CSV table of C-alpha atoms and ligand atoms in Angstrom, one decimal:
chain,number,residue,atom,x,y,z
A,210,MET,CA,-7.5,-30.4,21.1
A,211,LYS,CA,-10.7,-29.5,18.6
A,212,VAL,CA,-9.8,-28.7,15.1
A,213,VAL,CA,-11.3,-25.9,12.8
A,214,GLY,CA,-10.8,-26.6,9.6
A,215,ILE,CA,-11.2,-23.3,7.4
A,216,LEU,CA,-11.6,-23.2,3.1
A,217,GLY,CA,-10.2,-20.2,2.6
A,218,GLY,CA,-7.0,-18.6,4.4
A,219,GLY,CA,-7.7,-14.6,4.0
A,220,GLN,CA,-8.1,-12.0,6.7
A,221,LEU,CA,-11.4,-13.5,8.3
A,222,GLY,CA,-9.7,-16.5,8.7
A,223,LEU,CA,-6.6,-15.4,9.9
A,224,PHE,CA,-8.9,-13.5,13.0
A,225,LEU,CA,-11.2,-16.6,13.8
A,226,SER,CA,-8.0,-18.8,14.3
A,227,GLN,CA,-6.5,-16.2,16.6
A,228,SER,CA,-10.1,-16.2,18.3
A,229,LEU,CA,-10.3,-20.2,18.1
A,230,ALA,CA,-6.7,-20.1,19.9
A,231,ARG,CA,-8.2,-17.7,22.8
A,232,LEU,CA,-10.5,-21.2,23.2
A,233,GLY,CA,-7.5,-24.0,23.1
A,234,ALA,CA,-8.6,-24.7,19.8
A,235,ALA,CA,-6.2,-25.7,16.8
A,236,THR,CA,-7.1,-25.1,12.7
A,237,ALA,CA,-6.1,-27.1,9.5
A,238,VAL,CA,-6.4,-24.1,6.8
A,239,PHE,CA,-7.6,-25.0,3.2
A,240,ASP,CA,-6.6,-22.0,0.5
A,241,PRO,CA,-4.7,-22.6,-3.0
A,242,ASP,CA,-2.5,-18.7,-2.5
A,243,LEU,CA,0.9,-20.0,-0.7
A,244,GLU,CA,0.7,-16.3,0.8
A,245,ALA,CA,-2.6,-16.6,1.9
A,246,PRO,CA,-2.6,-14.3,5.5
A,247,THR,CA,-3.8,-17.6,7.5
A,248,HIS,CA,-1.7,-20.4,6.3
A,249,ARG,CA,1.0,-17.9,8.8
A,250,HIS,CA,-1.3,-19.0,11.8
A,251,THR,CA,-1.5,-22.3,11.5
A,252,ALA,CA,0.0,-25.9,12.4
A,253,ALA,CA,-1.2,-27.6,8.9
A,254,ALA,CA,-2.0,-25.0,6.1
A,255,PHE,CA,-3.0,-26.6,3.1
A,256,PRO,CA,-2.1,-24.7,0.2
A,257,TYR,CA,-3.3,-26.6,-3.0
A,258,PRO,CA,-5.3,-25.8,-5.6
A,259,PHE,CA,-9.3,-26.9,-5.0
A,260,THR,CA,-8.9,-29.5,-6.7
A,261,ASP,CA,-6.7,-31.7,-5.0
A,262,GLN,CA,-8.7,-34.4,-3.8
A,263,GLU,CA,-6.7,-36.4,-1.9
A,264,LYS,CA,-5.5,-33.1,-0.1
A,265,LEU,CA,-9.2,-31.9,0.3
A,266,ARG,CA,-9.9,-35.8,2.3
A,267,GLN,CA,-6.3,-35.4,4.7
A,268,PHE,CA,-8.0,-32.1,5.2
A,269,GLU,CA,-11.5,-33.1,6.0
A,270,ASP,CA,-9.9,-35.9,8.1
A,271,LEU,CA,-7.6,-33.6,9.9
A,272,SER,CA,-10.8,-31.8,10.9
A,273,ASP,CA,-13.8,-32.0,13.8
A,274,VAL,CA,-16.0,-29.7,12.3
A,275,ILE,CA,-15.7,-27.1,8.8
A,276,THR,CA,-16.5,-23.3,8.7
A,277,TYR,CA,-15.3,-20.9,5.5
A,278,GLU,CA,-14.6,-17.6,5.2
A,279,PHE,CA,-15.8,-17.3,1.3
A,280,GLU,CA,-18.3,-18.5,0.4
A,281,HIS,CA,-17.3,-18.5,-3.9
A,282,LEU,CA,-15.7,-22.2,-3.2
A,283,PRO,CA,-15.9,-24.4,-6.7
A,284,VAL,CA,-18.4,-26.5,-6.8
A,285,SER,CA,-15.6,-29.8,-7.1
A,286,VAL,CA,-14.6,-28.7,-3.7
A,287,LEU,CA,-18.1,-28.8,-2.4
A,288,SER,CA,-19.2,-32.2,-4.6
A,289,THR,CA,-16.0,-33.8,-2.5
A,290,MET,CA,-16.9,-32.6,0.8
A,291,ALA,CA,-20.5,-33.6,0.5
A,292,GLU,CA,-20.6,-36.7,2.3
A,293,HIS,CA,-19.4,-35.4,5.1
A,294,GLU,CA,-21.6,-33.0,5.3
A,295,SER,CA,-22.2,-33.2,8.9
A,296,LEU,CA,-19.1,-30.9,9.8
A,297,PHE,CA,-19.8,-27.7,8.0
A,298,ARG,CA,-21.3,-24.7,10.0
A,299,PRO,CA,-23.1,-23.2,8.5
A,300,SER,CA,-24.3,-26.0,6.1
A,301,LEU,CA,-23.0,-26.9,2.7
A,302,LYS,CA,-27.4,-25.8,2.0
A,303,VAL,CA,-27.0,-22.2,4.4
A,304,LEU,CA,-23.7,-22.5,1.6
A,305,ALA,CA,-25.6,-23.4,-1.7
A,306,VAL,CA,-27.7,-20.3,-1.5
A,307,ALA,CA,-25.9,-17.4,-0.5
A,308,GLN,CA,-23.1,-18.3,-3.4
A,309,ASP,CA,-26.0,-18.6,-5.7
A,310,ARG,CA,-27.0,-14.8,-6.5
A,311,LEU,CA,-30.2,-15.7,-7.8
A,312,MET,CA,-30.6,-18.7,-5.6
A,313,GLU,CA,-30.7,-16.0,-2.8
A,314,LYS,CA,-32.8,-13.4,-4.3
A,315,CYS,CA,-35.5,-16.4,-5.2
A,316,PHE,CA,-35.2,-17.9,-1.7
A,317,LEU,CA,-35.6,-14.3,-0.1
A,318,ARG,CA,-38.5,-13.5,-2.3
A,319,ASP,CA,-40.6,-17.1,-1.4
A,320,LYS,CA,-40.2,-16.3,2.1
A,321,HIS,CA,-41.6,-12.7,2.1
A,322,PHE,CA,-38.2,-10.8,3.0
A,323,PRO,CA,-37.9,-7.7,0.5
A,324,VAL,CA,-35.7,-7.7,-1.9
A,325,VAL,CA,-35.1,-4.7,-5.1
A,326,ASP,CA,-37.4,-5.9,-8.0
A,327,PHE,CA,-35.0,-8.5,-10.4
A,328,LEU,CA,-35.1,-10.6,-13.3
A,329,ALA,CA,-33.3,-14.2,-13.8
A,330,ILE,CA,-31.6,-14.2,-17.1
A,331,GLU,CA,-30.6,-17.5,-18.0
A,332,LYS,CA,-31.0,-18.1,-21.9
A,333,LYS,CA,-31.6,-16.1,-25.0
A,334,GLU,CA,-34.9,-16.4,-24.1
A,335,ASP,CA,-34.8,-14.3,-21.3
A,336,LEU,CA,-33.4,-11.5,-23.2
A,337,ALA,CA,-36.5,-9.8,-24.7
A,338,ALA,CA,-38.2,-10.0,-21.1
A,339,PHE,CA,-34.4,-8.3,-20.0
A,340,GLU,CA,-35.0,-4.6,-22.9
A,341,GLN,CA,-38.6,-4.1,-21.2
A,342,PHE,CA,-36.8,-4.7,-17.6
A,343,GLY,CA,-37.2,-0.7,-16.0
A,344,LEU,CA,-33.9,1.5,-16.2
A,345,PRO,CA,-31.3,2.1,-14.5
A,346,CYS,CA,-30.4,-1.3,-13.2
A,347,LEU,CA,-28.0,-3.9,-12.8
A,348,VAL,CA,-27.0,-6.5,-14.1
A,349,LYS,CA,-25.1,-8.8,-12.1
A,350,THR,CA,-23.2,-12.3,-12.6
A,351,VAL,CA,-24.8,-14.8,-10.7
A,352,ARG,CA,-21.9,-16.4,-9.4
A,353,GLY,CA,-17.9,-15.5,-7.9
A,354,GLY,CA,-19.4,-12.0,-8.0
A,355,TYR,CA,-18.1,-10.1,-4.8
A,356,ASP,CA,-16.9,-6.6,-4.2
A,357,GLY,CA,-18.5,-5.6,-7.2
A,358,LYS,CA,-16.9,-7.7,-9.7
A,359,GLY,CA,-19.0,-8.8,-12.6
A,360,GLN,CA,-21.5,-6.0,-12.3
A,361,LYS,CA,-22.7,-3.7,-14.9
A,362,ARG,CA,-24.7,-0.5,-14.3
A,363,LEU,CA,-26.8,0.4,-17.2
A,364,LYS,CA,-28.7,4.1,-17.2
A,365,SER,CA,-29.9,4.5,-20.4
A,366,GLU,CA,-31.3,2.4,-23.0
A,367,ALA,CA,-28.4,3.0,-25.7
A,368,GLU,CA,-26.0,1.8,-23.2
A,369,ARG,CA,-28.3,-1.8,-22.6
A,370,GLN,CA,-28.3,-2.0,-26.6
A,371,ALA,CA,-24.8,-1.7,-26.6
A,372,PHE,CA,-24.2,-3.9,-23.3
A,373,LEU,CA,-26.9,-6.8,-25.0
A,374,PRO,CA,-23.6,-8.6,-27.4
A,375,GLU,CA,-21.3,-8.7,-24.5
A,376,LEU,CA,-24.9,-10.2,-22.1
A,377,LEU,CA,-25.5,-12.6,-25.1
A,378,ALA,CA,-21.3,-14.4,-24.6
A,379,ARG,CA,-22.0,-14.7,-21.4
A,380,LEU,CA,-25.5,-16.9,-21.8
A,381,GLU,CA,-23.7,-18.7,-24.5
A,382,ARG,CA,-20.2,-19.4,-22.0
A,383,GLY,CA,-23.0,-21.0,-19.4
A,384,GLU,CA,-23.5,-17.9,-17.3
A,385,THR,CA,-26.2,-17.3,-15.5
A,386,MET,CA,-27.0,-13.3,-14.9
A,387,VAL,CA,-29.7,-11.2,-12.6
A,388,ALA,CA,-30.9,-8.1,-13.5
A,389,GLU,CA,-31.7,-5.6,-10.6
A,390,LYS,CA,-33.6,-2.0,-10.5
A,391,LEU,CA,-31.0,0.2,-9.3
A,392,ILE,CA,-32.5,2.0,-5.9
A,393,ASP,CA,-31.5,5.7,-4.6
A,394,LEU,CA,-29.9,4.3,-1.6
A,395,SER,CA,-30.1,6.4,1.7
A,396,LEU,CA,-27.6,4.4,3.2
A,397,GLU,CA,-26.8,0.9,3.6
A,398,MET,CA,-26.2,-1.1,6.4
A,399,SER,CA,-25.5,-4.6,7.9
A,400,CYS,CA,-26.3,-7.2,10.4
A,401,ILE,CA,-24.3,-10.5,12.0
A,402,VAL,CA,-26.4,-12.8,13.2
A,403,ALA,CA,-24.8,-15.6,15.9
A,404,ARG,CA,-27.6,-18.8,15.9
A,405,GLN,CA,-26.3,-21.8,18.2
A,406,LYS,CA,-29.2,-24.7,18.2
A,407,GLY,CA,-31.9,-22.4,17.5
A,408,ARG,CA,-30.5,-19.7,19.7
A,409,CYS,CA,-30.2,-16.3,17.8
A,410,VAL,CA,-27.5,-13.3,19.0
A,411,THR,CA,-28.0,-10.2,16.6
A,412,MET,CA,-25.6,-8.0,16.8
A,413,PRO,CA,-26.2,-3.8,16.1
A,414,VAL,CA,-26.8,-2.6,13.4
A,415,PHE,CA,-23.4,-1.3,11.6
A,416,GLU,CA,-24.2,1.8,8.7
A,417,ASN,CA,-22.0,0.6,6.1
A,418,VAL,CA,-20.1,3.0,2.8
A,419,HIS,CA,-18.6,1.1,-0.4
A,420,LYS,CA,-16.4,2.8,-2.9
A,421,ASP,CA,-16.3,1.3,-6.1
A,422,SER,CA,-18.7,-1.0,-4.7
A,423,ILE,CA,-15.5,-1.9,-2.1
A,424,LEU,CA,-16.4,-1.2,1.8
A,425,ASP,CA,-14.5,1.4,3.0
A,426,THR,CA,-16.0,2.2,6.1
A,427,THR,CA,-18.5,1.5,8.6
A,428,VAL,CA,-19.9,3.1,11.5
A,429,PHE,CA,-21.6,1.8,15.2
A,430,PRO,CA,-24.0,2.7,16.4
A,431,SER,CA,-25.4,3.6,12.7
A,432,SER,CA,-28.2,6.6,12.4
A,433,LEU,CA,-31.1,4.0,12.5
A,434,SER,CA,-33.7,5.0,15.3
A,435,ARG,CA,-34.1,2.2,17.8
A,436,GLU,CA,-37.4,0.9,16.2
A,437,LEU,CA,-35.5,1.0,12.5
A,438,ASP,CA,-32.8,-0.7,14.1
A,439,ALA,CA,-34.9,-3.4,16.1
A,440,GLY,CA,-36.9,-3.9,12.8
A,441,VAL,CA,-33.2,-4.9,10.8
A,442,ARG,CA,-32.2,-6.9,13.5
A,443,LYS,CA,-35.2,-8.8,14.0
A,444,LEU,CA,-35.8,-8.9,9.9
A,445,ALA,CA,-32.1,-10.9,9.9
A,446,CYS,CA,-32.8,-13.0,13.1
A,447,ASP,CA,-35.7,-14.6,10.4
A,448,ILE,CA,-33.8,-14.6,7.6
A,449,ALA,CA,-30.8,-16.5,9.7
A,450,ALA,CA,-33.8,-19.1,11.1
A,451,ALA,CA,-35.6,-19.6,7.8
A,452,LEU,CA,-32.4,-21.0,6.2
A,453,ASP,CA,-31.2,-22.9,9.9
A,454,VAL,CA,-28.2,-21.2,10.3
A,455,GLU,CA,-26.1,-22.6,12.7
A,456,GLY,CA,-22.8,-20.3,12.0
A,457,LEU,CA,-22.5,-16.5,11.4
A,458,LEU,CA,-25.0,-15.0,9.0
A,459,THR,CA,-24.8,-11.7,7.6
A,460,VAL,CA,-26.9,-9.6,5.9
A,461,GLU,CA,-26.0,-7.1,3.7
A,462,PHE,CA,-29.1,-4.1,3.5
A,463,PHE,CA,-29.7,-1.0,1.8
A,464,LEU,CA,-32.4,1.7,3.0
A,465,SER,CA,-34.1,3.6,0.6
A,466,GLY,CA,-36.1,6.3,1.6
A,467,GLN,CA,-38.4,4.8,4.7
A,468,ASP,CA,-37.8,1.1,2.6
A,469,ILE,CA,-36.1,-1.3,3.8
A,470,PHE,CA,-34.7,-4.3,1.4
A,471,VAL,CA,-32.5,-7.1,2.2
A,472,ASN,CA,-29.2,-6.6,-0.5
A,473,GLU,CA,-27.9,-10.5,0.2
A,474,LEU,CA,-26.3,-12.9,2.5
A,475,ALA,CA,-22.9,-14.2,3.6
A,476,PRO,CA,-22.7,-16.9,5.7
A,477,ARG,CA,-19.2,-16.0,7.7
A,478,PRO,CA,-17.9,-13.0,9.3
A,479,HIS,CA,-18.3,-9.8,7.4
A,480,ASN,CA,-15.9,-7.2,6.3
A,481,SER,CA,-18.4,-5.2,8.6
A,482,GLY,CA,-18.3,-7.1,11.3
A,483,HIS,CA,-13.9,-6.1,11.6
A,484,LEU,CA,-14.8,-3.2,14.4
A,485,SER,CA,-16.7,-5.9,16.5
A,486,MET,CA,-13.2,-7.0,18.1
A,487,GLN,CA,-12.7,-3.2,19.7
A,488,ALA,CA,-16.4,-2.7,20.2
A,489,PHE,CA,-18.0,-5.3,21.8
A,490,ASN,CA,-17.7,-7.3,24.8
A,491,LEU,CA,-18.0,-10.5,21.6
A,492,SER,CA,-16.5,-10.1,18.6
A,493,GLN,CA,-18.0,-11.8,15.0
A,494,PHE,CA,-15.2,-14.4,16.0
A,495,ASP,CA,-15.3,-15.5,19.0
A,496,LEU,CA,-19.4,-15.9,18.4
A,497,LEU,CA,-18.4,-18.3,15.9
A,498,SER,CA,-15.3,-19.6,17.6
A,499,ARG,CA,-17.7,-20.1,20.3
A,500,ILE,CA,-20.8,-22.0,17.8
A,501,LEU,CA,-17.8,-23.9,16.3
A,502,LEU,CA,-16.6,-25.1,19.4
A,503,ASP,CA,-20.5,-26.3,21.1
A,504,ILE,CA,-19.3,-23.3,23.6
A,505,PRO,CA,-22.6,-21.5,24.3
A,506,ILE,CA,-22.9,-18.1,22.7
A,507,ALA,CA,-23.7,-14.8,25.3
A,508,ASP,CA,-25.1,-11.7,24.5
A,509,CYS,CA,-22.9,-9.4,22.4
A,510,GLU,CA,-22.9,-5.6,24.7
A,511,PRO,CA,-20.9,-2.5,22.8
A,512,ILE,CA,-17.7,-2.5,25.8
A,513,SER,CA,-18.5,1.3,25.6
A,514,GLU,CA,-20.8,4.4,25.0
A,515,GLN,CA,-18.6,5.5,22.7
A,516,ALA,CA,-18.8,5.5,19.1
A,517,PHE,CA,-16.5,3.0,16.8
A,518,ALA,CA,-15.2,3.6,13.1
A,519,MET,CA,-13.8,1.3,10.6
A,520,ALA,CA,-11.8,2.3,7.5
A,521,ASN,CA,-10.3,-0.1,5.3
A,522,ILE,CA,-6.7,0.2,4.4
A,523,LEU,CA,-6.6,-0.7,0.6
A,524,GLY,CA,-3.4,-0.9,-1.9
A,525,ASP,CA,-4.4,2.1,-3.1
A,526,CYS,CA,-3.9,3.6,-0.2
A,527,TYR,CA,0.1,2.3,-0.1
A,528,TYR,CA,2.9,5.5,-1.4
A,529,ARG,CA,6.4,4.1,-3.0
A,530,ASP,CA,9.8,4.7,-0.4
A,531,GLY,CA,12.3,4.0,-2.4
A,532,ASP,CA,11.7,0.5,-4.0
A,533,ARG,CA,9.1,-0.1,-1.8
A,534,SER,CA,5.6,0.8,-1.1
A,535,THR,CA,4.5,1.9,2.6
A,536,LEU,CA,2.3,3.4,5.0
A,537,ASN,CA,3.6,6.7,6.5
A,538,MET,CA,3.5,5.3,10.6
A,539,LYS,CA,4.5,8.8,12.1
A,540,ALA,CA,0.8,9.3,11.3
A,541,LEU,CA,-0.3,7.0,14.4
A,542,GLU,CA,1.9,8.9,16.5
A,543,GLN,CA,-1.1,11.7,17.0
A,544,ALA,CA,-4.0,10.6,15.7
A,545,PRO,CA,-7.1,11.7,18.2
A,546,GLY,CA,-9.3,8.4,19.5
A,547,PHE,CA,-7.1,6.0,17.5
A,548,VAL,CA,-7.6,2.0,18.9
A,549,GLU,CA,-6.4,0.0,16.5
A,550,LEU,CA,-4.5,-1.1,13.1
A,551,LEU,CA,-4.6,-4.5,11.5
A,552,LEU,CA,-2.6,-4.6,8.9
A,553,TYR,CA,-3.3,-8.6,6.5
A,554,GLY,CA,0.5,-9.5,5.7
A,555,LYS,CA,-0.4,-9.4,2.3
A,556,GLN,CA,3.7,-8.9,-0.4
A,557,GLU,CA,1.6,-6.2,-2.7
A,558,PRO,CA,-0.2,-3.6,-2.0
A,559,ARG,CA,-2.0,-3.6,-5.4
A,560,LYS,CA,-5.0,-1.6,-5.8
A,561,ALA,CA,-8.3,-2.9,-4.3
A,562,ARG,CA,-7.0,-4.9,-2.6
A,563,LYS,CA,-7.8,-5.6,1.2
A,564,MET,CA,-4.9,-5.1,2.8
A,565,GLY,CA,-5.7,-4.1,6.4
A,566,HIS,CA,-7.8,-1.9,8.7
A,567,LEU,CA,-8.0,0.9,11.2
A,568,VAL,CA,-10.5,1.4,13.6
A,569,CYS,CA,-11.0,4.7,15.8
A,570,ARG,CA,-13.2,5.6,18.0
A,571,GLY,CA,-15.3,9.2,19.3
A,572,ALA,CA,-18.0,10.8,21.1
A,573,THR,CA,-19.9,10.6,18.4
A,574,PRO,CA,-20.0,8.0,15.6
A,575,ALA,CA,-19.4,11.5,12.9
A,576,GLU,CA,-16.4,12.3,15.0
A,577,ALA,CA,-15.0,8.7,15.6
A,578,LEU,CA,-15.2,8.1,11.4
A,579,HIS,CA,-13.8,11.9,11.1
A,580,ARG,CA,-11.1,10.8,12.5
A,581,ALA,CA,-10.6,7.4,10.8
A,582,LEU,CA,-10.3,8.6,7.6
A,583,ALA,CA,-7.9,11.3,8.6
A,584,LEU,CA,-5.8,8.7,10.1
A,585,ARG,CA,-6.1,6.8,6.9
A,586,LYS,CA,-5.8,10.1,4.9
A,587,ALA,CA,-2.0,10.8,7.4
A,588,LEU,CA,-1.2,7.1,7.1
A,589,SER,CA,-1.6,7.3,3.3
A,590,SER,CA,0.9,10.3,2.7
A,591,PRO,CA,5.1,10.5,3.0
A,592,SER,CA,5.8,13.3,6.4
B,751,ADP,P1,-21.1,-7.9,-4.2
B,751,ADP,O1,-21.6,-9.0,-4.1
B,751,ADP,O2,-20.4,-7.2,-5.3
B,751,ADP,O3,-20.6,-7.1,-2.9
B,751,ADP,P2,-23.4,-6.6,-3.9
B,751,ADP,O4,-24.9,-6.7,-4.9
B,751,ADP,O5,-23.6,-5.8,-2.3
B,751,ADP,O6,-22.4,-7.3,-4.8
B,751,ADP,O7,-22.8,-4.6,-4.6
B,751,ADP,C1,-22.2,-4.0,-3.8
B,751,ADP,C2,-22.3,-2.5,-3.8
B,751,ADP,O8,-22.9,-2.2,-5.4
B,751,ADP,C3,-23.1,-1.9,-2.9
B,751,ADP,O9,-23.0,-2.3,-1.1
B,751,ADP,C4,-23.5,-1.1,-3.5
B,751,ADP,O10,-23.2,-0.8,-2.7
B,751,ADP,C5,-24.1,-1.0,-5.1
B,751,ADP,N1,-25.3,-1.3,-5.3
B,751,ADP,C6,-25.6,-3.1,-5.5
B,751,ADP,N2,-26.8,-3.6,-6.1
B,751,ADP,C7,-27.9,-2.4,-5.9
B,751,ADP,C8,-28.5,-2.0,-6.7
B,751,ADP,N3,-30.1,-2.3,-6.9
B,751,ADP,N4,-28.8,-0.1,-6.0
B,751,ADP,C9,-27.9,0.4,-5.7
B,751,ADP,N5,-26.5,0.0,-5.4
B,751,ADP,C10,-26.5,-1.4,-5.6
B,752,MG,MG1,-22.4,-6.9,-0.9
């Protein structure tokens, strides 16, 4: 039996292991968090710190192929595993680009993919150029940021000046930052590409709404025209080819007026692709599983004419009932278009923590979205 090593044991790892299990494979899961959802679904849980070289070696020895479900793996892990680079899908080279926002942006710009104007802030001397950089802008950490963490929005000169001491302190701590023009977003979207030995299969474009920089909802089909949808898919495919990805690549895009920009890359399954489990013949996890197990991939097709919407359930959605936090499951009894509720089994519903998600369908994207939002609201309200 083939063993797939997964670095990271969150919900993405969980759904990936379920898909792998259906193809007869086993998993080994490395995540320092004892309560990581995927640990409960693997025969080989490695709940050890990423600095534990011996455990990392055992994990490697057990794995026929290795993938990762988040890109912010500590450099220590990557250097320990560099000797086994050939086991990684996608490769460590792809990971190196995707885990460094500046490297990612430079790569995209050098290859002439459209990116929003940006400026690297790597040392004290870059501050002069930063003071000339157009406002409004966003300053983002180059490493470790996700769900909007490590980002600062600057709208006015006064805000910029007030931020300078913090920026300087960060530079002195050895952090690198990137300033990026804040653009008017007409919409946000993502495209997931599966690439196997040079063959690219793209999912249709998903339309995403973020709240407080965290993905809130995804809708399929998107409101893009056929031409724009095809253009975005081609861009995503070309980026995957330029990086020589073997595995999945999710490309996040911005649409501003008629202009398309690449926002960021994730070389793994993505929260916006969750509805592929209900809406398509093959989910993002199935496509990745096939690539990891060397089974030919196939085109990804919608299973019906209907529209689908996914709404994330954050810890904020839970309410107190006595001494426990809960959701009102009665809401599911009368939920039109309800398809599936998935809960990740995380213990504490902390604010902004992704606890689960739900999927609804409808005759139109607007109807599916309306139903998903109404159901989420009902789940969050005591009856
Ligand atoms: P993260 O790695 O935290 O997902 P992103 O760069 O994707 O970071 O930013 C999170 C969200 O912040 C985006 O989905 C978008 O809503 C908003 N955002 C980021 N960059 C810009 C920008 N240049 N202009 C406008 N909005 C932005
Ligand atoms: Mg993002």
